[in-house]
Short mmCIF file of C-alpha atoms and ligand atoms in Angstrom, two decimals:
data_model
loop_
_atom_site.label_atom_id
_atom_site.label_comp_id
_atom_site.label_asym_id
_atom_site.label_seq_id
_atom_site.Cartn_x
_atom_site.Cartn_y
_atom_site.Cartn_z
CA MET A 1143 -36.14 3.72 -34.91
CA ASN A 1144 -34.52 6.90 -33.98
CA ILE A 1145 -32.34 6.72 -30.77
CA PRO A 1146 -32.89 9.77 -28.47
CA PRO A 1147 -29.93 11.87 -27.50
CA ARG A 1148 -28.12 10.50 -24.39
CA ALA A 1149 -28.84 12.29 -21.28
CA ALA A 1150 -25.67 13.21 -18.93
CA PRO A 1151 -24.87 10.07 -16.91
CA PHE A 1152 -25.54 11.85 -13.58
CA SER A 1153 -27.28 15.31 -13.42
CA PHE A 1154 -29.13 17.56 -10.95
CA SER A 1155 -32.33 19.17 -11.72
CA GLU A 1156 -33.92 22.33 -9.85
CA GLY A 1157 -37.22 21.66 -11.60
CA ALA A 1158 -39.78 18.89 -11.55
CA LEU A 1159 -38.51 15.48 -13.09
CA ASP A 1160 -40.50 14.16 -15.98
CA PRO A 1161 -40.01 10.30 -15.70
CA ALA A 1162 -41.64 9.58 -19.02
CA ALA A 1163 -39.39 11.93 -20.97
CA LEU A 1164 -36.32 10.55 -18.92
CA GLN A 1165 -37.34 7.02 -19.98
CA ARG A 1166 -37.90 7.78 -23.54
CA ALA A 1167 -34.46 9.07 -23.56
CA MET A 1168 -33.03 5.64 -22.53
CA ARG A 1169 -34.63 3.75 -25.49
CA ASP A 1170 -32.24 1.88 -27.23
CA ASP A 1171 -33.19 -0.93 -29.82
CA THR A 1172 -30.40 -3.37 -29.18
CA CYS A 1173 -31.76 -3.41 -25.51
CA GLY A 1174 -34.55 -5.87 -24.42
CA GLY A 1175 -34.71 -4.70 -20.82
CA PHE A 1176 -35.30 -1.46 -18.96
CA ALA A 1177 -35.36 -1.02 -15.21
CA CYS A 1178 -36.11 2.19 -13.24
CA PHE A 1179 -36.15 3.45 -9.82
CA GLU A 1180 -37.90 6.41 -8.48
CA GLY A 1181 -37.54 7.91 -5.06
CA TRP A 1182 -40.55 9.80 -3.83
CA VAL A 1183 -41.01 12.37 -1.13
CA ARG A 1184 -43.30 10.93 1.48
CA ASN A 1185 -45.27 12.55 4.12
CA HIS A 1186 -43.76 11.02 7.13
CA ASN A 1187 -40.08 10.25 8.71
CA GLU A 1188 -39.41 8.85 12.04
CA GLY A 1189 -42.82 9.53 13.50
CA HIS A 1190 -42.90 13.09 12.29
CA ALA A 1191 -45.39 14.33 9.67
CA VAL A 1192 -43.45 15.90 6.87
CA THR A 1193 -44.89 18.78 4.87
CA ARG A 1194 -42.06 19.25 2.35
CA LEU A 1195 -38.34 18.79 1.69
CA GLU A 1196 -35.35 20.78 0.43
CA TYR A 1197 -32.03 19.22 -1.22
CA GLU A 1198 -28.61 20.64 -1.35
CA ALA A 1199 -25.51 19.41 -2.78
CA PHE A 1200 -21.90 20.22 -3.57
CA VAL A 1201 -22.78 20.11 -7.04
CA GLU A 1202 -19.35 19.99 -8.58
CA LEU A 1203 -17.99 17.07 -6.50
CA ALA A 1204 -21.43 15.26 -6.51
CA GLU A 1205 -21.61 15.46 -10.36
CA LYS A 1206 -18.22 13.91 -10.54
CA GLU A 1207 -18.97 11.19 -7.91
CA GLY A 1208 -22.11 10.58 -9.50
CA ALA A 1209 -20.62 10.21 -12.98
CA ARG A 1210 -18.07 7.82 -11.47
CA ILE A 1211 -20.80 5.65 -10.01
CA VAL A 1212 -22.93 5.43 -13.36
CA ALA A 1213 -19.59 4.51 -15.37
CA GLU A 1214 -18.92 1.76 -12.54
CA ALA A 1215 -22.23 0.25 -12.82
CA VAL A 1216 -22.07 0.23 -16.72
CA LYS A 1217 -18.57 -1.45 -16.49
CA ARG A 1218 -19.38 -3.84 -13.77
CA PHE A 1219 -22.66 -5.12 -15.03
CA GLY A 1220 -22.31 -4.63 -18.97
CA VAL A 1221 -25.22 -2.55 -19.35
CA THR A 1222 -26.08 -0.24 -22.38
CA ARG A 1223 -26.99 2.96 -20.90
CA ALA A 1224 -27.51 4.26 -17.47
CA ALA A 1225 -28.47 7.73 -16.07
CA CYS A 1226 -29.49 9.35 -12.70
CA VAL A 1227 -31.09 12.57 -12.02
CA HIS A 1228 -31.38 14.12 -8.66
CA ARG A 1229 -33.75 16.95 -7.69
CA LEU A 1230 -32.37 20.22 -5.70
CA GLY A 1231 -34.26 22.88 -4.02
CA SER A 1232 -37.55 22.66 -2.57
CA LEU A 1233 -39.97 19.56 -3.14
CA ALA A 1234 -43.55 18.81 -2.26
CA ILE A 1235 -44.96 15.43 -1.06
CA GLY A 1236 -45.16 13.01 -4.05
CA ASP A 1237 -42.48 14.60 -6.07
CA VAL A 1238 -39.94 12.43 -7.60
CA ALA A 1239 -36.66 13.31 -5.86
CA VAL A 1240 -34.30 11.02 -7.74
CA TRP A 1241 -34.81 8.97 -10.83
CA VAL A 1242 -32.44 6.01 -12.01
CA GLY A 1243 -32.79 4.37 -15.49
CA VAL A 1244 -30.81 1.48 -16.88
CA SER A 1245 -31.38 -0.32 -20.38
CA ALA A 1246 -29.42 -3.39 -21.08
CA ALA A 1247 -29.66 -6.40 -23.42
CA HIS A 1248 -31.36 -8.59 -20.44
CA ARG A 1249 -33.48 -7.70 -17.33
CA ASP A 1250 -30.95 -9.14 -14.77
CA GLU A 1251 -28.16 -6.69 -15.43
CA ALA A 1252 -30.69 -3.79 -15.83
CA PHE A 1253 -32.04 -4.53 -12.38
CA ARG A 1254 -28.72 -5.04 -10.64
CA ALA A 1255 -27.19 -2.10 -12.19
CA CYS A 1256 -30.09 0.10 -11.21
CA ARG A 1257 -29.84 -1.04 -7.61
CA PHE A 1258 -26.33 -0.65 -7.32
CA ILE A 1259 -26.59 2.88 -8.71
CA ILE A 1260 -29.23 4.23 -6.25
CA ASP A 1261 -27.31 2.59 -3.18
CA GLU A 1262 -23.95 4.08 -4.18
CA VAL A 1263 -25.45 7.49 -4.81
CA LYS A 1264 -27.09 7.45 -1.47
CA HIS A 1265 -23.70 6.41 0.25
CA ARG A 1266 -21.07 8.31 -1.65
CA VAL A 1267 -22.67 11.51 -3.20
CA PRO A 1268 -22.75 14.69 -1.21
CA ILE A 1269 -26.48 15.62 -1.13
CA TRP A 1270 -28.37 16.39 1.98
CA LYS A 1271 -31.85 17.28 2.80
CA LYS A 1272 -33.87 19.43 5.19
CA GLU A 1273 -37.23 18.03 6.35
CA HIS A 1274 -40.00 20.57 7.13
CA TYR A 1275 -42.48 19.28 9.81
CA VAL A 1276 -46.17 19.97 10.44
CA ASN A 1277 -45.41 21.57 13.79
CA GLY A 1278 -43.29 24.30 11.90
CA ASP A 1279 -39.87 22.70 12.86
CA SER A 1280 -37.28 21.69 10.35
CA GLY A 1281 -34.10 19.75 10.52
CA TRP A 1282 -31.42 18.45 8.29
CA VAL A 1283 -31.34 14.89 7.79
CA ASN A 1284 -28.40 12.54 7.31
CA CYS A 1285 -29.30 10.16 4.51
CA GLU A 1286 -26.59 7.65 5.64
CA ARG A 1287 -28.23 6.82 8.92
CA CYS A 1288 -30.45 4.34 7.44
CA ALA A 1289 -27.27 2.31 6.91
CA LEU A 1290 -26.54 2.12 10.78
CA PRO A 1291 -26.67 -1.60 11.56
CA GLY A 1292 -29.20 -2.78 13.88
CA GLU A 1293 -30.85 0.43 14.90
CA HIS A 1294 -34.48 1.05 14.07
CA GLN A 1295 -33.93 -0.50 10.65
CA HIS A 1296 -37.64 -0.43 9.65
CA ASP A 1297 -38.92 2.90 10.92
CA HIS A 1298 -36.45 5.49 9.65
CA SER A 1299 -35.98 4.42 6.01
CA HIS A 1300 -35.79 7.40 3.69
CA ASP A 1301 -38.71 9.35 3.29
CA HIS A 1302 -38.17 9.68 -0.46
CA ASP A 1303 -38.01 6.39 -1.30
CA HIS A 1304 -40.18 3.21 -0.61
CA ASP A 1305 -37.20 0.87 -1.09
CA HIS A 1306 -36.03 -0.54 2.25
CA ALA A 1307 -34.15 -3.05 0.65
CA HIS A 1308 -30.76 -1.56 1.56
CA SER A 1309 -31.38 -1.14 5.00
CA LEU A 1310 -32.02 -4.99 5.24
CA ALA A 1311 -28.73 -5.79 3.31
CA GLU A 1312 -25.17 -5.78 4.85
CA PRO A 1313 -24.51 -2.87 7.04
CA ALA A 1314 -22.79 0.00 5.14
CA PRO A 1315 -20.17 2.43 6.44
CA ASP A 1316 -21.72 5.61 8.19
CA TYR A 1317 -19.88 8.68 8.67
CA SER A 1318 -22.52 10.61 10.31
CA ARG A 1319 -20.62 11.06 13.49
CA GLN A 1320 -17.70 13.22 11.65
CA MET A 1321 -20.13 14.63 9.21
CA ALA A 1322 -21.97 16.22 12.00
CA LEU A 1323 -18.74 18.48 12.40
CA ARG A 1324 -19.26 21.70 10.47
CA GLU A 1325 -15.74 21.36 9.24
CA VAL A 1326 -16.49 18.01 7.64
CA GLY A 1327 -20.05 17.93 6.42
CA PRO A 1328 -21.11 16.32 3.22
CA GLY A 1329 -18.41 18.30 1.14
CA GLY A 1330 -15.49 17.34 3.66
CA GLN A 1331 -16.51 13.63 3.35
CA ALA A 1332 -16.36 13.73 -0.27
CA ARG A 1333 -12.90 15.04 -0.11
CA LEU A 1334 -11.73 12.37 2.21
CA ARG A 1335 -13.16 9.72 -0.29
CA ALA A 1336 -11.47 11.47 -3.14
CA ALA A 1337 -8.17 11.28 -1.20
CA SER A 1338 -5.43 8.74 -1.14
CA VAL A 1339 -2.95 8.37 1.56
CA LEU A 1340 0.21 6.11 1.58
CA VAL A 1341 1.19 4.58 5.02
CA ILE A 1342 4.81 3.40 5.36
CA GLY A 1343 4.88 0.69 8.17
CA ALA A 1344 1.91 -1.28 9.70
CA GLY A 1345 3.18 -1.44 13.20
CA GLY A 1346 2.81 0.65 16.38
CA LEU A 1347 2.20 3.93 14.57
CA GLY A 1348 0.67 2.25 11.38
CA VAL A 1349 -2.16 0.59 13.28
CA PRO A 1350 -3.90 3.35 14.73
CA VAL A 1351 -3.35 5.47 11.52
CA LEU A 1352 -4.90 2.87 9.27
CA GLN A 1353 -7.78 2.34 11.62
CA TYR A 1354 -8.57 5.86 11.84
CA LEU A 1355 -8.02 6.60 8.07
CA ALA A 1356 -9.96 3.66 7.03
CA GLY A 1357 -12.83 4.32 9.62
CA ALA A 1358 -13.00 8.13 8.25
CA GLY A 1359 -13.55 6.80 4.63
CA VAL A 1360 -10.18 7.92 3.07
CA GLY A 1361 -10.90 6.40 -0.33
CA ARG A 1362 -7.61 4.81 -1.12
CA LEU A 1363 -4.69 3.62 1.32
CA GLY A 1364 -1.57 2.00 0.33
CA ILE A 1365 0.35 0.01 3.11
CA VAL A 1366 4.05 -0.75 2.86
CA ASP A 1367 5.44 -3.21 5.31
CA GLY A 1368 7.86 -6.00 4.68
CA ASP A 1369 7.62 -7.67 8.15
CA ARG A 1370 5.75 -10.51 9.57
CA LEU A 1371 3.90 -10.32 12.73
CA GLU A 1372 5.75 -11.29 16.04
CA PRO A 1373 4.27 -11.89 19.34
CA SER A 1374 6.42 -9.17 20.84
CA ASN A 1375 4.53 -6.78 18.54
CA LEU A 1376 1.01 -7.31 19.88
CA HIS A 1377 1.33 -5.03 23.13
CA ARG A 1378 1.32 -1.99 20.94
CA GLN A 1379 -0.25 -3.30 17.37
CA THR A 1380 -3.50 -4.37 19.11
CA TRP A 1381 -5.45 -4.83 15.77
CA TYR A 1382 -3.85 -8.01 15.12
CA ALA A 1383 -4.46 -11.45 16.82
CA LEU A 1384 -1.84 -13.85 18.61
CA ALA A 1385 -3.09 -16.31 15.76
CA ASP A 1386 -1.86 -13.98 13.08
CA CYS A 1387 1.78 -14.16 14.17
CA GLY A 1388 4.13 -15.18 11.23
CA ARG A 1389 1.91 -13.65 8.64
CA GLU A 1390 2.90 -10.47 6.50
CA LYS A 1391 1.64 -7.34 8.41
CA ALA A 1392 0.84 -5.43 5.02
CA LEU A 1393 -1.57 -8.16 4.26
CA LEU A 1394 -3.01 -8.50 7.88
CA ALA A 1395 -3.50 -4.74 7.75
CA ALA A 1396 -5.18 -4.58 4.41
CA ALA A 1397 -7.59 -7.45 5.63
CA ARG A 1398 -8.41 -5.29 8.69
CA VAL A 1399 -9.06 -2.12 6.65
CA ARG A 1400 -11.36 -4.07 4.19
CA ALA A 1401 -13.22 -5.56 7.11
CA LEU A 1402 -13.42 -2.18 8.87
CA ASN A 1403 -14.68 -0.36 5.79
CA PRO A 1404 -15.05 -1.83 2.31
CA GLU A 1405 -15.59 1.31 0.70
CA VAL A 1406 -11.88 2.04 1.04
CA SER A 1407 -9.72 0.72 -1.91
CA VAL A 1408 -6.55 -0.80 -0.08
CA GLU A 1409 -3.24 -1.66 -1.78
CA PRO A 1410 -0.82 -3.73 0.38
CA HIS A 1411 2.83 -3.91 -0.52
CA VAL A 1412 4.89 -6.66 1.26
CA THR A 1413 8.16 -5.11 0.66
CA ARG A 1414 10.67 -2.89 2.73
CA LEU A 1415 11.03 0.66 1.39
CA ASP A 1416 14.45 0.97 -0.54
CA ALA A 1417 16.12 3.70 -2.97
CA GLY A 1418 14.85 1.39 -5.81
CA ASN A 1419 11.06 1.29 -5.10
CA VAL A 1420 10.41 4.49 -3.10
CA ASP A 1421 9.43 6.94 -5.98
CA GLY A 1422 7.44 4.09 -7.57
CA LEU A 1423 5.46 3.32 -4.42
CA LEU A 1424 4.85 7.19 -3.64
CA GLY A 1425 3.24 7.10 -7.10
CA ASP A 1426 -0.16 9.32 -7.29
CA PHE A 1427 -0.74 9.12 -3.67
CA ASP A 1428 -1.94 12.71 -2.14
CA LEU A 1429 -0.05 12.35 1.22
CA VAL A 1430 2.34 10.09 2.90
CA LEU A 1431 2.59 8.92 6.37
CA ASP A 1432 5.88 7.76 7.90
CA CYS A 1433 4.99 5.20 10.37
CA SER A 1434 8.69 3.39 10.09
CA ASP A 1435 10.92 2.88 13.20
CA ASN A 1436 14.07 3.31 11.61
CA PHE A 1437 16.18 6.34 10.37
CA SER A 1438 17.19 4.94 7.16
CA THR A 1439 13.55 4.69 6.04
CA LYS A 1440 12.74 8.10 7.45
CA PHE A 1441 15.83 9.72 5.11
CA LEU A 1442 14.75 7.73 2.14
CA LEU A 1443 11.35 9.21 2.48
CA ASN A 1444 12.43 12.54 3.16
CA ASP A 1445 14.81 12.77 0.01
CA ALA A 1446 11.80 11.20 -2.02
CA ALA A 1447 9.43 13.95 -0.83
CA LEU A 1448 12.02 16.54 -1.94
CA ARG A 1449 12.21 14.87 -5.37
CA THR A 1450 8.47 14.20 -6.05
CA HIS A 1451 7.17 17.37 -4.11
CA LYS A 1452 5.03 15.04 -2.05
CA PRO A 1453 3.99 15.97 1.52
CA VAL A 1454 5.17 13.34 4.03
CA LEU A 1455 4.05 13.56 7.85
CA PHE A 1456 6.79 11.93 9.84
CA ALA A 1457 6.36 10.37 13.43
CA SER A 1458 9.07 9.00 15.58
CA VAL A 1459 9.03 7.56 18.95
CA TYR A 1460 11.81 6.96 21.42
CA GLN A 1461 10.78 5.37 24.72
CA TYR A 1462 8.15 7.79 26.16
CA GLU A 1463 8.71 10.56 23.75
CA GLY A 1464 7.87 11.20 20.24
CA GLN A 1465 7.66 13.81 17.60
CA LEU A 1466 5.68 14.79 14.42
CA GLN A 1467 7.15 16.85 11.58
CA LEU A 1468 5.46 17.64 8.07
CA VAL A 1469 7.76 17.84 5.29
CA ALA A 1470 6.12 19.71 2.38
CA GLY A 1471 8.54 18.58 -0.04
CA ASP A 1472 9.21 22.08 -1.32
CA ASP A 1473 12.35 24.37 -1.90
CA SER A 1474 11.17 26.92 1.00
CA THR A 1475 10.50 24.84 3.88
CA ALA A 1476 12.34 22.56 6.33
CA CYS A 1477 12.97 18.91 5.64
CA LEU A 1478 14.42 16.30 7.98
CA ARG A 1479 17.92 16.99 6.92
CA CYS A 1480 17.66 20.72 7.69
CA VAL A 1481 16.91 19.58 11.27
CA TRP A 1482 19.21 16.53 11.42
CA PRO A 1483 22.09 17.32 8.99
CA GLU A 1484 24.02 14.26 10.07
CA ALA A 1485 21.74 11.37 9.33
CA THR A 1486 21.27 9.68 12.57
CA ARG A 1487 22.63 6.06 12.17
CA ASP A 1488 20.38 3.40 13.02
CA GLY A 1489 20.87 1.43 16.08
CA LEU A 1490 22.38 4.63 17.88
CA VAL A 1491 19.17 6.05 19.01
CA GLY A 1492 17.41 2.76 19.07
CA ASN A 1493 14.01 1.75 18.00
CA CYS A 1494 11.41 0.00 20.07
CA ALA A 1495 13.03 -3.37 20.07
CA GLU A 1496 16.18 -2.18 21.59
CA ALA A 1497 15.02 0.86 23.64
CA GLY A 1498 11.74 -0.56 24.86
CA VAL A 1499 8.28 1.25 24.69
CA LEU A 1500 4.69 0.98 26.18
CA GLY A 1501 2.16 0.14 23.89
CA PRO A 1502 0.15 3.34 24.14
CA VAL A 1503 3.08 5.62 23.42
CA PRO A 1504 3.04 4.97 19.69
CA GLY A 1505 -0.60 4.53 19.85
CA VAL A 1506 -0.81 8.34 20.83
CA PHE A 1507 1.56 9.36 18.12
CA GLY A 1508 -0.11 7.26 15.47
CA SER A 1509 -3.44 8.95 16.64
CA LEU A 1510 -1.93 12.42 16.38
CA GLN A 1511 -0.53 11.47 12.91
CA ALA A 1512 -4.03 10.30 11.60
CA LEU A 1513 -5.65 13.55 13.17
CA GLU A 1514 -3.09 15.56 11.33
CA ALA A 1515 -3.46 13.66 8.01
CA LEU A 1516 -7.28 14.03 8.19
CA LYS A 1517 -6.85 17.81 8.88
CA HIS A 1518 -4.37 18.14 6.10
CA LEU A 1519 -6.85 16.54 3.93
CA LEU A 1520 -9.87 18.64 5.02
CA GLY A 1521 -7.90 21.63 4.73
CA LEU A 1522 -7.94 22.56 8.46
CA PRO A 1523 -5.17 24.16 10.35
CA GLY A 1524 -2.58 22.06 11.98
CA LEU A 1525 1.07 21.21 12.21
CA GLY A 1526 2.65 23.32 9.47
CA ALA A 1527 5.70 22.84 7.39
CA ASN A 1528 8.64 24.67 9.47
CA GLU A 1529 7.21 23.06 12.72
CA MET A 1530 7.70 20.13 15.02
CA LEU A 1531 5.67 18.80 17.66
CA ILE A 1532 7.64 17.21 20.54
CA PHE A 1533 5.46 15.50 23.17
CA ASP A 1534 6.83 14.10 26.27
CA LEU A 1535 4.48 11.38 27.66
CA VAL A 1536 6.14 10.95 30.91
CA THR A 1537 5.67 14.73 31.95
CA LEU A 1538 2.80 15.21 29.48
CA SER A 1539 4.41 18.37 28.37
CA ALA A 1540 4.09 19.26 24.51
CA GLN A 1541 6.26 21.73 22.84
CA ARG A 1542 5.58 22.91 19.29
CA LEU A 1543 9.12 24.22 17.77
CA ARG A 1544 10.35 25.93 14.63
CA ALA A 1545 11.90 23.67 12.31
CA ARG A 1546 14.35 25.81 10.19
CA ARG A 1547 15.01 25.48 6.43
CA ALA A 1548 18.74 25.19 6.61
CA PRO A 1549 20.71 26.91 4.00
CA GLY A 1550 23.39 24.43 3.70
CA CYS A 1551 20.88 21.42 3.69
CA ALA A 1552 22.44 18.71 1.47
CA ALA A 1553 18.95 17.20 0.55
CA HIS A 1554 17.80 20.81 -0.37
CA GLY A 1555 20.85 20.94 -2.78
CA GLY A 1556 23.18 22.89 -0.74
CA ARG A 1557 26.66 22.07 0.67
CA SER A 1558 26.76 20.99 4.23
CA GLY A 1559 28.26 23.46 6.47
CA ALA A 1560 31.15 20.81 7.42
CA ALA A 1561 33.53 22.49 4.88
CA ALA A 1562 35.62 24.22 7.89
CA SER A 1563 38.18 21.88 9.22
CA PRO A 1564 36.89 19.72 11.80
CA PRO A 1565 37.90 20.18 15.42
CA ALA A 1566 38.99 17.24 17.62
CA THR A 1567 38.06 13.71 16.92
CA LEU A 1568 34.47 12.85 17.75
CA GLU A 1569 35.44 10.11 20.19
CA VAL A 1570 38.37 10.44 22.89
CA GLU A 1571 39.52 7.96 25.49
CA PHE A 1572 40.12 8.83 29.24
CA ALA A 1573 41.11 6.25 32.06
CA SER A 1574 39.38 8.40 34.59
CA LEU A 1575 36.79 11.40 34.55
CA ALA A 1576 39.23 13.42 36.93
CA ASP A 1577 41.69 13.26 33.60
CA ALA A 1578 38.98 14.80 31.60
CA LEU A 1579 38.10 17.48 34.03
CA ALA A 1580 41.74 18.30 34.51
CA GLN A 1581 42.01 19.04 30.94
CA GLY A 1582 39.24 21.34 31.10
CA TYR A 1583 36.14 19.30 29.80
CA THR A 1584 32.45 19.74 31.07
CA LEU A 1585 30.81 16.46 31.52
CA VAL A 1586 27.30 16.14 29.97
CA ASP A 1587 25.42 12.94 30.73
CA VAL A 1588 23.11 12.03 27.92
CA ARG A 1589 21.47 8.96 29.50
CA ASP A 1590 17.83 9.03 30.79
CA SER A 1591 17.12 9.71 34.54
CA ARG A 1592 16.47 6.09 35.60
CA GLU A 1593 20.00 5.01 34.03
CA ARG A 1594 21.55 8.09 35.79
CA ASP A 1595 20.12 7.27 39.17
CA ALA A 1596 21.02 3.68 38.73
CA MET A 1597 24.89 4.34 37.87
CA PRO A 1598 25.54 7.89 38.83
CA VAL A 1599 28.60 9.79 37.00
CA PRO A 1600 31.18 9.69 39.40
CA ALA A 1601 32.28 13.33 38.86
CA PRO A 1602 30.28 16.56 38.47
CA SER A 1603 28.09 16.48 35.16
CA LEU A 1604 25.41 18.18 33.38
CA HIS A 1605 22.29 16.14 32.43
CA LEU A 1606 21.00 16.33 28.95
CA PRO A 1607 19.18 13.06 27.97
CA MET A 1608 19.16 12.20 24.45
CA SER A 1609 15.36 12.90 24.14
CA LYS A 1610 16.09 16.70 24.96
CA LEU A 1611 19.21 17.21 22.76
CA LEU A 1612 17.34 19.28 20.11
CA THR A 1613 15.13 21.12 22.63
CA GLU A 1614 17.90 21.94 25.05
CA ALA A 1615 21.10 22.12 23.09
CA SER A 1616 20.59 25.96 23.25
CA SER A 1617 21.35 25.84 27.03
CA LEU A 1618 25.07 24.80 26.03
CA ASP A 1619 27.89 27.29 25.01
CA LEU A 1620 28.79 27.11 21.55
CA ASP A 1621 32.36 27.33 22.28
CA GLY A 1622 32.21 24.97 25.38
CA ARG A 1623 34.60 21.88 25.57
CA TYR A 1624 32.04 19.16 26.17
CA LEU A 1625 32.66 15.32 27.02
CA LEU A 1626 29.55 13.55 26.33
CA VAL A 1627 29.01 10.22 28.32
CA CYS A 1628 26.67 7.23 28.43
CA ALA A 1629 26.86 3.89 29.43
CA THR A 1630 28.83 2.44 26.47
CA GLY A 1631 29.70 5.29 24.39
CA LYS A 1632 27.24 4.58 21.58
CA ARG A 1633 24.65 7.14 22.42
CA SER A 1634 27.17 9.83 23.51
CA ALA A 1635 28.85 9.54 20.11
CA ALA A 1636 25.59 10.18 18.28
CA ALA A 1637 24.73 12.86 20.78
CA ALA A 1638 28.22 14.47 19.99
CA ASP A 1639 27.61 14.07 16.14
CA LEU A 1640 24.43 15.71 16.57
CA LEU A 1641 25.49 18.70 18.58
CA ARG A 1642 28.44 19.41 16.19
CA SER A 1643 25.89 19.78 13.53
CA GLN A 1644 24.15 22.27 15.62
CA GLY A 1645 27.20 24.42 16.04
CA LEU A 1646 28.75 23.03 19.12
CA ARG A 1647 31.96 22.28 17.24
CA ALA A 1648 34.08 21.20 20.36
CA CYS A 1649 31.95 18.37 21.65
CA GLN A 1650 33.46 15.00 22.12
CA SER A 1651 32.19 11.64 23.27
CA LEU A 1652 33.80 9.43 25.88
CA ARG A 1653 34.82 6.19 23.88
CA GLY A 1654 33.73 3.15 25.53
CA GLY A 1655 31.40 4.96 28.05
CA LEU A 1656 31.21 5.00 31.90
CA LYS A 1657 31.50 1.19 31.78
CA ASN A 1658 35.12 1.30 30.16
CA LEU A 1659 36.58 3.67 32.95
CA LYS A 1660 39.58 2.27 34.57
CA ALA A 1661 39.33 4.37 37.70
CA PRO A 1662 36.03 5.54 39.25
CA ALA A 1663 36.97 9.21 39.26
ZN1 ZN B 482 16.29 20.46 3.90
#
């Protein structure tokens, strides 16, 4: 017998559906079973008498997602043919709103594929409807609502289908609270679902980032972390349990993502980012989030961003302060090395283990990072390339600074500006600060206020804590002869290095720090 032409796997129809014709098109002589689902417009919903409905869709996105669902069903259940047609426009009571047909060798896979298609279409395809009520009112209805667990499961099922089964099954993710935002809506939700984000680090920053991105329904999440959970992590990585200690964080985080939102495809990598794996891991992700706590990883990611032209959103936390910077990965906007030309060495500025941190501090910056990532994926305004956000959580003051594309940036293919002869050595030793003052140095204390109070500098000095170096370096005189001091000389050396790269070429650091002074003053 003749096999009728195949219909598109997923399509929309402005006009009434003809189920008999749709069914004829599914005939296949190799098949012994055909299953069909029809959703109908019914005359009431949530206690309201409904007179008619209107359907709207982001057609282009919806057709792509719908076709993907039908293809998934064919592959997963091994059926021969499957198709779905959805109505658009104005529908009357009794009209067929959606039609799904599946032909297969046997009935079991036909039933299961049919059920899969209608459930997935309802959850994933950006279609929404407006109900018109007898009293003349109307309202947009969020189809996802029936998936909310425990809430009136039986009295607000879809008016256009008589199948309550999926509200009785496992609860499904529900994005209604974010989709209610005009900036998100069904179109934005489809964008998030189509997006992929790679998260480097599943610690203090990575935990809130992964929680919010998974909750928001970002379709694909990669997680890179080579560490195992330790009890000292838990005060800031509150997603994990004490009993999880000793296990790989990438795997723990992936399990949490799956438990939070099974619609998210998650790829854990139990490894530390290095020069050999970075390009491969960045792969085809749309956006990369740096949630690491060390400079070598950050600069590795920065350079990979420039090579692959992939945007990376960096977050860094130091004690009570942190900053965000988006590196767009192109030639015209600033990168990390444009701002920090001398790659700050690990251990000099200190990570959480050495410097100490209150749990909510990385929580705040991870949340900000998740927010900026969602805005980036949704195309909303936010932190741009050539900008940095610096937020001090002690004073609660935030600053949005310009990050300049440095003409000599080495990562951008330029020569570093250090070609001219360097002035004095970076470090210099004195028996007492009086000797330094006598030689014309101005003392600059780079410790924080608490350390400064606990152990004052025994001579007149300026106060420029590490956390303010970038923002307040402009208060120093470019030609000034500064001697930077801290407790042991490690941080002051890093600070002097940094200030030299900012043009303060005569900066030096007190070797050995205040603890090494032989005379008090
Ligand atoms: Zn650069």
